Amino acid sequence: MVQRLHLACHSKFPTKSNKFVVKHIPGGKLVIQSTKKKVTGPCTPRYLGHKRLQGVKAFRPVDASSAPKRRKTVSRAYGGVLTGAQVKERVIRAFLIEEQKIVKRMRRGRH
C-alpha cells in the first residue's frame, strides 16, 4: 500500500501560493516539501518592450531585501531599470537633439 502523506499547512488545497512536491528520502519514505513561487525577475517598463534585464538576479521580494545591492543593479546609468541598448538609444537621441539646437542657432545667426 502507498504511504499516506499529510500536509500540515494553512490550507490543504493546491492554490497558487500553496504548491508542494513529494520527495523520496533515504529509508524509502516519502515527504511533502512546499515549493516557492517561480520568479520572473526584473524587466524594463511595459511601454519600452517589457524585456528581461540581464545581469540582475531574480529574487522573491523577501530575499531581495536581504540581498546585496550588486545583485540587484548594474553599474551604469539607469542600471537595473533599462537595458544597455535602451540607455544607448537615449544618449544618442539626447546628443542629436542638442546638435539640432546648435544648428538652428547657427542658421539664425547667419540670416
Tab-separated table of C-alpha atoms in Angstrom:
chain	number	residue	atom	x	y	z
A	1	MET	CA	0.000	0.000	0.000
A	2	VAL	CA	1.119	3.568	-0.692
A	3	GLN	CA	2.351	5.746	2.150
A	4	ARG	CA	-0.166	8.420	3.077
A	5	LEU	CA	1.082	11.973	3.229
A	6	HIS	CA	-0.325	14.777	5.324
A	7	LEU	CA	0.492	18.424	4.693
A	8	ALA	CA	0.335	20.377	7.943
A	9	CYS	CA	-0.227	23.775	6.429
A	10	HIS	CA	-2.648	26.704	6.460
A	11	SER	CA	-4.590	25.247	3.524
A	12	LYS	CA	-4.804	21.777	2.019
A	13	PHE	CA	-5.845	22.988	-1.421
A	14	PRO	CA	-3.167	23.413	-4.107
A	15	THR	CA	-3.682	27.123	-4.686
A	16	LYS	CA	-1.217	29.441	-6.423
A	17	SER	CA	0.610	30.149	-3.148
A	18	ASN	CA	0.299	26.633	-1.696
A	19	LYS	CA	2.123	24.256	-4.034
A	20	PHE	CA	4.029	21.213	-2.834
A	21	VAL	CA	6.097	18.352	-4.213
A	22	VAL	CA	6.573	14.778	-2.978
A	23	LYS	CA	10.212	13.872	-2.275
A	24	HIS	CA	11.823	10.480	-1.626
A	25	ILE	CA	14.193	10.400	1.350
A	26	PRO	CA	16.596	7.674	2.456
A	27	GLY	CA	14.788	4.793	4.122
A	28	GLY	CA	12.196	4.582	1.360
A	29	LYS	CA	9.965	7.223	2.892
A	30	LEU	CA	8.038	9.993	1.178
A	31	VAL	CA	7.788	13.544	2.490
A	32	ILE	CA	5.960	16.633	1.301
A	33	GLN	CA	8.037	19.732	0.609
A	34	SER	CA	6.400	23.086	-0.061
A	35	THR	CA	7.725	24.959	-3.089
A	36	LYS	CA	8.276	28.663	-3.558
A	37	LYS	CA	6.705	30.616	-6.382
A	38	LYS	CA	8.706	30.883	-9.584
A	39	VAL	CA	10.401	34.220	-10.078
A	40	THR	CA	10.451	36.017	-13.430
A	41	GLY	CA	12.884	38.720	-12.357
A	42	PRO	CA	13.035	42.432	-13.122
A	43	CYS	CA	12.063	43.687	-16.575
A	44	THR	CA	12.030	47.002	-18.390
A	45	PRO	CA	8.793	49.001	-18.260
A	46	ARG	CA	5.922	47.695	-20.383
A	47	TYR	CA	5.882	50.720	-22.670
A	48	LEU	CA	9.558	50.035	-23.506
A	49	GLY	CA	9.058	46.419	-24.534
A	50	HIS	CA	8.993	44.615	-21.145
A	51	LYS	CA	12.354	42.885	-21.705
A	52	ARG	CA	14.177	40.918	-19.020
A	53	LEU	CA	17.185	42.764	-17.590
A	54	GLN	CA	20.497	40.937	-17.913
A	55	GLY	CA	22.923	40.959	-15.008
A	56	VAL	CA	20.167	41.422	-12.426
A	57	LYS	CA	19.264	38.391	-10.356
A	58	ALA	CA	15.657	37.285	-9.947
A	59	PHE	CA	14.530	37.357	-6.301
A	60	ARG	CA	11.369	36.930	-4.288
A	61	PRO	CA	10.606	40.239	-2.523
A	62	VAL	CA	11.742	38.998	0.914
A	63	ASP	CA	15.011	37.615	-0.477
A	64	ALA	CA	15.662	40.815	-2.438
A	65	SER	CA	15.578	42.936	0.711
A	66	SER	CA	18.453	40.978	2.275
A	67	ALA	CA	20.470	40.562	-0.957
A	68	PRO	CA	23.435	42.875	-1.627
A	69	LYS	CA	22.953	45.842	-3.941
A	70	ARG	CA	25.388	44.489	-6.557
A	71	ARG	CA	22.992	41.580	-7.215
A	72	LYS	CA	20.025	43.899	-7.843
A	73	THR	CA	21.547	46.523	-10.130
A	74	VAL	CA	24.046	47.123	-12.935
A	75	SER	CA	26.768	49.789	-12.667
A	76	ARG	CA	25.514	52.053	-15.420
A	77	ALA	CA	23.072	54.929	-15.818
A	78	TYR	CA	19.552	53.518	-15.391
A	79	GLY	CA	21.176	50.240	-14.260
A	80	GLY	CA	18.534	47.781	-13.116
A	81	VAL	CA	15.783	49.717	-14.933
A	82	LEU	CA	16.697	49.876	-18.630
A	83	THR	CA	18.772	47.601	-20.858
A	84	GLY	CA	22.098	48.754	-22.264
A	85	ALA	CA	20.644	49.220	-25.748
A	86	GLN	CA	17.845	51.434	-24.398
A	87	VAL	CA	20.313	53.622	-22.489
A	88	LYS	CA	22.486	53.918	-25.616
A	89	GLU	CA	19.449	54.979	-27.653
A	90	ARG	CA	18.551	57.663	-25.089
A	91	VAL	CA	22.083	59.054	-25.048
A	92	ILE	CA	22.254	59.225	-28.850
A	93	ARG	CA	18.808	60.837	-29.063
A	94	ALA	CA	19.759	63.499	-26.483
A	95	PHE	CA	23.030	64.211	-28.325
A	96	LEU	CA	21.286	64.589	-31.695
A	97	ILE	CA	18.648	66.918	-30.214
A	98	GLU	CA	21.404	69.135	-28.773
A	99	GLU	CA	23.212	69.155	-32.121
A	100	GLN	CA	19.975	70.163	-33.829
A	101	LYS	CA	19.576	73.099	-31.429
A	102	ILE	CA	23.119	74.288	-32.179
A	103	VAL	CA	22.477	74.101	-35.949
A	104	LYS	CA	19.274	76.152	-35.533
A	105	ARG	CA	21.178	78.825	-33.583
A	106	MET	CA	23.885	78.958	-36.266
A	107	ARG	CA	21.295	79.404	-39.038
A	108	ARG	CA	19.572	82.228	-37.120
A	109	GLY	CA	22.911	83.958	-36.675
A	110	ARG	CA	23.650	83.942	-40.432
A	111	HIS	CA	20.292	85.301	-41.634
